[in-house]
mmCIF file of C-alpha atoms (C1' of nucleotides) in Angstrom:
data_model
loop_
_atom_site.group_PDB
_atom_site.id
_atom_site.type_symbol
_atom_site.label_atom_id
_atom_site.label_comp_id
_atom_site.label_asym_id
_atom_site.label_seq_id
_atom_site.Cartn_x
_atom_site.Cartn_y
_atom_site.Cartn_z
ATOM 1 C CA MET A 32 0.000 0.000 0.000
ATOM 2 C CA VAL A 33 1.609 3.240 -1.158
ATOM 3 C CA PHE A 34 0.706 6.454 0.590
ATOM 4 C CA LYS A 35 1.257 9.728 -1.167
ATOM 5 C CA PRO A 36 0.260 12.851 0.806
ATOM 6 C CA LEU A 37 -0.663 15.873 -1.270
ATOM 7 C CA SER A 38 2.185 18.390 -1.506
ATOM 8 C CA ARG A 39 2.413 21.550 0.568
ATOM 9 C CA LYS A 40 1.596 23.538 -2.539
ATOM 10 C CA PHE A 41 -1.955 22.189 -2.608
ATOM 11 C CA TYR A 42 -2.681 23.869 0.702
ATOM 12 C CA LEU A 43 -0.987 27.223 0.086
ATOM 13 C CA ARG A 44 -4.083 28.677 -1.575
ATOM 14 C CA ASP A 45 -7.282 30.276 -0.345
ATOM 15 C CA SER A 46 -9.564 28.003 1.645
ATOM 16 C CA ILE A 47 -12.473 28.187 -0.819
ATOM 17 C CA GLN A 48 -10.328 26.674 -3.551
ATOM 18 C CA VAL A 49 -8.872 24.091 -1.170
ATOM 19 C CA ALA A 50 -12.346 23.201 0.152
ATOM 20 C CA ARG A 51 -13.669 22.605 -3.356
ATOM 21 C CA GLU A 52 -10.703 20.481 -4.419
ATOM 22 C CA LEU A 53 -10.711 18.363 -1.265
ATOM 23 C CA ILE A 54 -14.022 16.866 -2.390
ATOM 24 C CA GLY A 55 -13.323 13.394 -3.784
ATOM 25 C CA LYS A 56 -9.898 13.050 -2.129
ATOM 26 C CA GLU A 57 -9.029 10.499 0.553
ATOM 27 C CA LEU A 58 -8.312 11.387 4.186
ATOM 28 C CA VAL A 59 -6.024 8.798 5.807
ATOM 29 C CA HIS A 60 -5.049 8.218 9.448
ATOM 30 C CA SER A 61 -2.408 5.680 10.456
ATOM 31 C CA SER A 62 -2.822 4.882 14.138
ATOM 32 C CA SER A 63 -1.548 2.218 16.488
ATOM 33 C CA VAL A 64 -4.691 0.146 15.937
ATOM 34 C CA GLY A 65 -4.551 0.364 12.155
ATOM 35 C CA ILE A 66 -5.317 2.471 9.120
ATOM 36 C CA THR A 67 -8.637 4.176 8.552
ATOM 37 C CA SER A 68 -9.577 6.345 5.599
ATOM 38 C CA GLY A 69 -12.492 7.851 3.748
ATOM 39 C CA VAL A 70 -13.301 9.917 0.698
ATOM 40 C CA ILE A 71 -14.087 13.518 1.606
ATOM 41 C CA VAL A 72 -17.634 14.299 0.461
ATOM 42 C CA GLU A 73 -18.484 17.515 2.340
ATOM 43 C CA THR A 74 -16.354 20.550 3.303
ATOM 44 C CA GLU A 75 -16.738 24.144 4.424
ATOM 45 C CA ALA A 76 -14.281 26.987 3.873
ATOM 46 C CA TYR A 77 -13.501 29.399 6.718
ATOM 47 C CA MET A 78 -11.922 32.550 5.386
ATOM 48 C CA GLY A 79 -10.075 33.749 8.448
ATOM 49 C CA VAL A 80 -9.631 37.363 9.509
ATOM 50 C CA THR A 81 -12.560 38.757 7.505
ATOM 51 C CA ASP A 82 -14.980 35.866 8.137
ATOM 52 C CA PRO A 83 -17.247 36.289 11.208
ATOM 53 C CA ALA A 84 -17.791 32.523 11.286
ATOM 54 C CA SER A 85 -14.050 31.837 11.619
ATOM 55 C CA HIS A 86 -12.300 31.266 14.912
ATOM 56 C CA ALA A 87 -9.601 33.611 13.604
ATOM 57 C CA PHE A 88 -12.054 36.452 12.848
ATOM 58 C CA GLY A 89 -10.494 39.838 13.422
ATOM 59 C CA GLY A 90 -7.045 38.307 13.462
ATOM 60 C CA LEU A 91 -7.579 36.568 16.811
ATOM 61 C CA ARG A 92 -4.482 34.703 17.943
ATOM 62 C CA SER A 93 -4.721 32.169 20.753
ATOM 63 C CA LYS A 94 -3.427 28.772 21.706
ATOM 64 C CA ARG A 95 -6.335 27.301 19.753
ATOM 65 C CA THR A 96 -5.951 29.354 16.556
ATOM 66 C CA ALA A 97 -2.142 29.352 16.486
ATOM 67 C CA VAL A 98 -1.826 26.523 13.972
ATOM 68 C CA MET A 99 -3.885 28.438 11.424
ATOM 69 C CA TYR A 100 -1.146 31.065 11.187
ATOM 70 C CA LEU A 101 1.473 28.537 10.087
ATOM 71 C CA PRO A 102 1.862 27.679 6.390
ATOM 72 C CA GLY A 103 -1.164 25.638 5.194
ATOM 73 C CA GLY A 104 -1.361 21.864 5.319
ATOM 74 C CA ARG A 105 -1.796 21.096 9.016
ATOM 75 C CA ALA A 106 -4.616 19.720 11.134
ATOM 76 C CA TYR A 107 -6.614 22.269 13.093
ATOM 77 C CA ILE A 108 -8.633 20.229 15.583
ATOM 78 C CA TYR A 109 -10.894 21.719 18.217
ATOM 79 C CA LEU A 110 -13.393 20.520 20.787
ATOM 80 C CA ILE A 111 -17.021 21.474 20.182
ATOM 81 C CA TYR A 112 -19.817 21.352 22.758
ATOM 82 C CA GLY A 113 -17.360 19.895 25.235
ATOM 83 C CA MET A 114 -17.629 16.445 23.713
ATOM 84 C CA TYR A 115 -16.847 16.205 20.009
ATOM 85 C CA ASN A 116 -13.799 17.018 17.935
ATOM 86 C CA CYS A 117 -13.918 18.755 14.577
ATOM 87 C CA MET A 118 -11.103 18.470 12.066
ATOM 88 C CA ASN A 119 -10.008 21.239 9.746
ATOM 89 C CA VAL A 120 -7.289 21.374 7.127
ATOM 90 C CA THR A 121 -5.393 24.644 7.288
ATOM 91 C CA ALA A 122 -4.830 26.648 4.123
ATOM 92 C CA GLN A 123 -2.942 29.676 2.815
ATOM 93 C CA LYS A 124 0.579 30.983 3.300
ATOM 94 C CA GLU A 125 2.086 31.761 6.686
ATOM 95 C CA GLY A 126 0.228 34.493 8.564
ATOM 96 C CA VAL A 127 -3.118 33.983 6.765
ATOM 97 C CA PRO A 128 -5.380 31.938 9.088
ATOM 98 C CA GLU A 129 -7.770 30.138 6.741
ATOM 99 C CA CYS A 130 -9.013 26.571 7.080
ATOM 100 C CA VAL A 131 -11.435 23.968 5.739
ATOM 101 C CA LEU A 132 -13.805 21.975 7.966
ATOM 102 C CA ILE A 133 -14.183 18.324 6.975
ATOM 103 C CA ARG A 134 -17.924 17.684 7.427
ATOM 104 C CA ALA A 135 -18.368 14.169 6.018
ATOM 105 C CA LEU A 136 -16.492 11.160 4.651
ATOM 106 C CA GLN A 137 -17.407 8.026 2.787
ATOM 107 C CA PRO A 138 -15.500 5.235 4.592
ATOM 108 C CA VAL A 139 -12.889 3.363 2.518
ATOM 109 C CA ARG A 140 -10.344 1.582 4.743
ATOM 110 C CA GLY A 141 -10.636 0.215 8.268
ATOM 111 C CA ILE A 142 -14.403 0.177 8.476
ATOM 112 C CA GLU A 143 -14.306 -2.358 11.303
ATOM 113 C CA ILE A 144 -11.986 -0.102 13.286
ATOM 114 C CA MET A 145 -14.388 2.763 12.688
ATOM 115 C CA GLN A 146 -17.315 0.718 13.934
ATOM 116 C CA ALA A 147 -15.417 -0.224 17.077
ATOM 117 C CA ARG A 148 -14.481 3.393 17.778
ATOM 118 C CA ARG A 149 -18.018 4.628 17.204
ATOM 119 C CA GLY A 150 -19.549 1.875 19.314
ATOM 120 C CA LEU A 151 -22.840 1.874 17.461
ATOM 121 C CA LYS A 152 -25.621 -0.441 18.536
ATOM 122 C CA ASN A 153 -26.505 -1.541 15.027
ATOM 123 C CA PRO A 154 -23.200 -2.129 13.200
ATOM 124 C CA GLU A 155 -24.982 -2.422 9.868
ATOM 125 C CA SER A 156 -25.551 1.303 9.895
ATOM 126 C CA VAL A 157 -22.434 2.303 7.997
ATOM 127 C CA ILE A 158 -23.933 5.686 7.163
ATOM 128 C CA ASN A 159 -23.735 6.752 10.804
ATOM 129 C CA LEU A 160 -19.982 6.192 10.948
ATOM 130 C CA THR A 161 -18.810 9.356 9.207
ATOM 131 C CA ASN A 162 -21.796 11.504 8.178
ATOM 132 C CA GLY A 163 -20.913 14.492 10.350
ATOM 133 C CA PRO A 164 -17.816 16.369 11.578
ATOM 134 C CA GLY A 165 -17.921 14.961 15.121
ATOM 135 C CA LYS A 166 -18.754 11.452 13.984
ATOM 136 C CA LEU A 167 -15.945 11.240 11.441
ATOM 137 C CA CYS A 168 -13.359 12.365 13.987
ATOM 138 C CA GLN A 169 -14.520 9.660 16.370
ATOM 139 C CA ALA A 170 -14.503 7.012 13.620
ATOM 140 C CA MET A 171 -11.077 8.057 12.329
ATOM 141 C CA GLY A 172 -9.545 8.333 15.808
ATOM 142 C CA ILE A 173 -8.826 12.026 15.335
ATOM 143 C CA GLY A 174 -8.415 13.876 18.618
ATOM 144 C CA ALA A 175 -6.507 16.665 20.319
ATOM 145 C CA ASP A 176 -3.245 14.700 20.077
ATOM 146 C CA LEU A 177 -3.296 15.412 16.344
ATOM 147 C CA TYR A 178 -3.664 19.183 16.763
ATOM 148 C CA GLY A 179 -1.105 20.773 14.457
ATOM 149 C CA ALA A 180 -0.157 17.509 12.730
ATOM 150 C CA ASP A 181 1.613 18.149 9.430
ATOM 151 C CA LEU A 182 -0.528 16.734 6.619
ATOM 152 C CA CYS A 183 2.552 16.448 4.416
ATOM 153 C CA GLU A 184 3.775 13.631 6.647
ATOM 154 C CA LYS A 185 2.315 10.127 6.826
ATOM 155 C CA ARG A 186 0.425 9.925 10.099
ATOM 156 C CA LEU A 187 -2.578 11.989 9.038
ATOM 157 C CA PHE A 188 -2.881 13.233 5.468
ATOM 158 C CA VAL A 189 -4.938 13.615 2.295
ATOM 159 C CA GLN A 190 -4.159 11.897 -0.999
ATOM 160 C CA GLU A 191 -5.722 11.331 -4.388
ATOM 161 C CA ALA A 192 -8.484 8.740 -3.999
ATOM 162 C CA GLU A 193 -8.031 5.404 -5.702
ATOM 163 C CA ILE A 194 -11.734 4.778 -5.971
ATOM 164 C CA PHE A 195 -13.944 6.742 -8.260
ATOM 165 C CA THR A 196 -16.714 8.711 -6.623
ATOM 166 C CA ASP A 197 -19.084 9.928 -9.259
ATOM 167 C CA GLY A 198 -21.303 12.965 -9.024
ATOM 168 C CA GLU A 199 -20.748 16.660 -9.363
ATOM 169 C CA VAL A 200 -19.807 19.083 -6.637
ATOM 170 C CA GLY A 201 -22.671 21.068 -5.155
ATOM 171 C CA VAL A 202 -22.338 24.450 -3.452
ATOM 172 C CA SER A 203 -24.405 25.953 -0.633
ATOM 173 C CA ARG A 204 -24.368 28.150 2.458
ATOM 174 C CA ARG A 205 -22.471 26.827 5.464
ATOM 175 C CA LEU A 206 -24.401 25.062 8.210
ATOM 176 C CA ASN A 207 -25.068 26.082 11.817
ATOM 177 C CA ILE A 208 -23.330 29.444 11.873
ATOM 178 C CA GLY A 209 -26.289 31.531 12.972
ATOM 179 C CA TYR A 210 -23.967 33.820 14.903
ATOM 180 C CA ALA A 211 -22.135 34.938 11.758
ATOM 181 C CA GLY A 212 -24.519 37.608 10.414
ATOM 182 C CA SER A 213 -24.448 38.151 6.666
ATOM 183 C CA ALA A 214 -21.598 35.651 6.320
ATOM 184 C CA GLN A 215 -24.263 32.973 6.668
ATOM 185 C CA ASP A 216 -25.229 33.713 3.086
ATOM 186 C CA PHE A 217 -21.806 33.057 1.576
ATOM 187 C CA GLU A 218 -21.827 29.792 -0.352
ATOM 188 C CA TRP A 219 -18.673 28.271 1.043
ATOM 189 C CA ARG A 220 -19.920 24.724 1.588
ATOM 190 C CA PHE A 221 -19.053 22.036 -0.965
ATOM 191 C CA TYR A 222 -20.435 18.523 -1.249
ATOM 192 C CA LEU A 223 -20.688 15.547 -3.566
ATOM 193 C CA LYS A 224 -24.211 15.635 -4.982
ATOM 194 C CA GLY A 225 -26.292 12.593 -4.167
ATOM 195 C CA ASN A 226 -23.746 11.089 -1.756
ATOM 196 C CA PRO A 227 -25.555 9.498 1.213
ATOM 197 C CA PHE A 228 -22.939 10.631 3.773
ATOM 198 C CA VAL A 229 -23.532 14.323 3.107
ATOM 199 C CA THR A 230 -25.414 16.213 5.851
ATOM 200 C CA LYS A 231 -29.090 16.552 5.070
ATOM 201 C CA ALA A 232 -29.681 20.263 4.599
ATOM 202 C CA SER A 233 -32.946 22.093 4.094
ATOM 203 C CA PHE A 234 -31.702 24.053 1.100
ATOM 204 C "C1'" DG B 2 -12.530 34.791 38.500
ATOM 205 C "C1'" DA B 3 -17.312 34.229 36.653
ATOM 206 C "C1'" DC B 4 -20.188 33.577 32.980
ATOM 207 C "C1'" DC B 5 -21.727 32.351 28.333
ATOM 208 C "C1'" DG B 6 -22.271 29.727 24.325
ATOM 209 C "C1'" DG B 7 -20.879 26.678 20.633
ATOM 210 C "C1'" DA B 8 -18.498 24.885 12.763
ATOM 211 C "C1'" DT B 9 -22.678 18.503 17.253
ATOM 212 C "C1'" DT B 10 -24.807 14.427 18.465
ATOM 213 C "C1'" DG B 11 -27.935 10.906 20.181
ATOM 214 C "C1'" DG B 12 -31.541 9.794 23.013
ATOM 215 C "C1'" DC B 13 -36.234 10.783 24.535
ATOM 216 C "C1'" DC C 149 -37.049 18.627 21.383
ATOM 217 C "C1'" DC C 150 -33.148 19.042 24.393
ATOM 218 C "C1'" DA C 151 -29.329 17.613 27.541
ATOM 219 C "C1'" DA C 152 -24.530 16.480 27.522
ATOM 220 C "C1'" DT C 153 -20.020 18.642 28.776
ATOM 221 C "C1'" DC C 154 -15.934 21.712 28.827
ATOM 222 C "C1'" DC C 155 -12.911 24.989 26.709
ATOM 223 C "C1'" DG C 156 -12.093 29.538 24.847
ATOM 224 C "C1'" DG C 157 -13.402 34.183 24.780
ATOM 225 C "C1'" DT C 158 -15.187 38.117 27.068
ATOM 226 C "C1'" DC C 159 -15.965 41.093 30.592
ATOM 227 C "C1'" DC C 160 -15.520 42.482 35.332
#
DNA sequence: GACCGGATTGGC
DNA sequence: CCAATCCGGTCC
């Protein structure tokens, strides 16, 4: 099995472009219990300093946002609602804190590991493994220990998918950012049309 | 040092 | 529909 992380160059662009191009690529995590991976089918771009929905809005620098200011291509992982992790891919050149939230995956490798980590009652429900940002982090074993991980190395990375996922890329507003004012209307969410792992949205 | 709320989820 | 659960950000 040959792993080939995308180059740094892929990430050194604005997060909208990175978010769109991440659709259809494979996110891979090599952990002590084995390899898990999935095709990225839903993303959201967070445009940093000028984006009220971004954790780096206004140029905020903190322990949490620090990784976003490094050159793109690292994992920005944060705890949401005190219980779930969300994984972002950082984008842009050094000093420009943009990132892309991974909202859903279609499982490819290590599905049994994912099921064990998720601890679902009905294991036949594969859909529930990775159809949401918190769920996919749990299934993939992505936690705070991977904060800042370099995606150009081989522990946690993105590569070209070997399987073909058909369907075109849809665009919509981002979800659950009611606090973000007019930025709610920006269409910075990307998803694979018709894919069953994509979050059900009302628009 | 206190208080508030969230880029979510699963159970009732 | 709503509780879970805790960290970061804000304000005092």
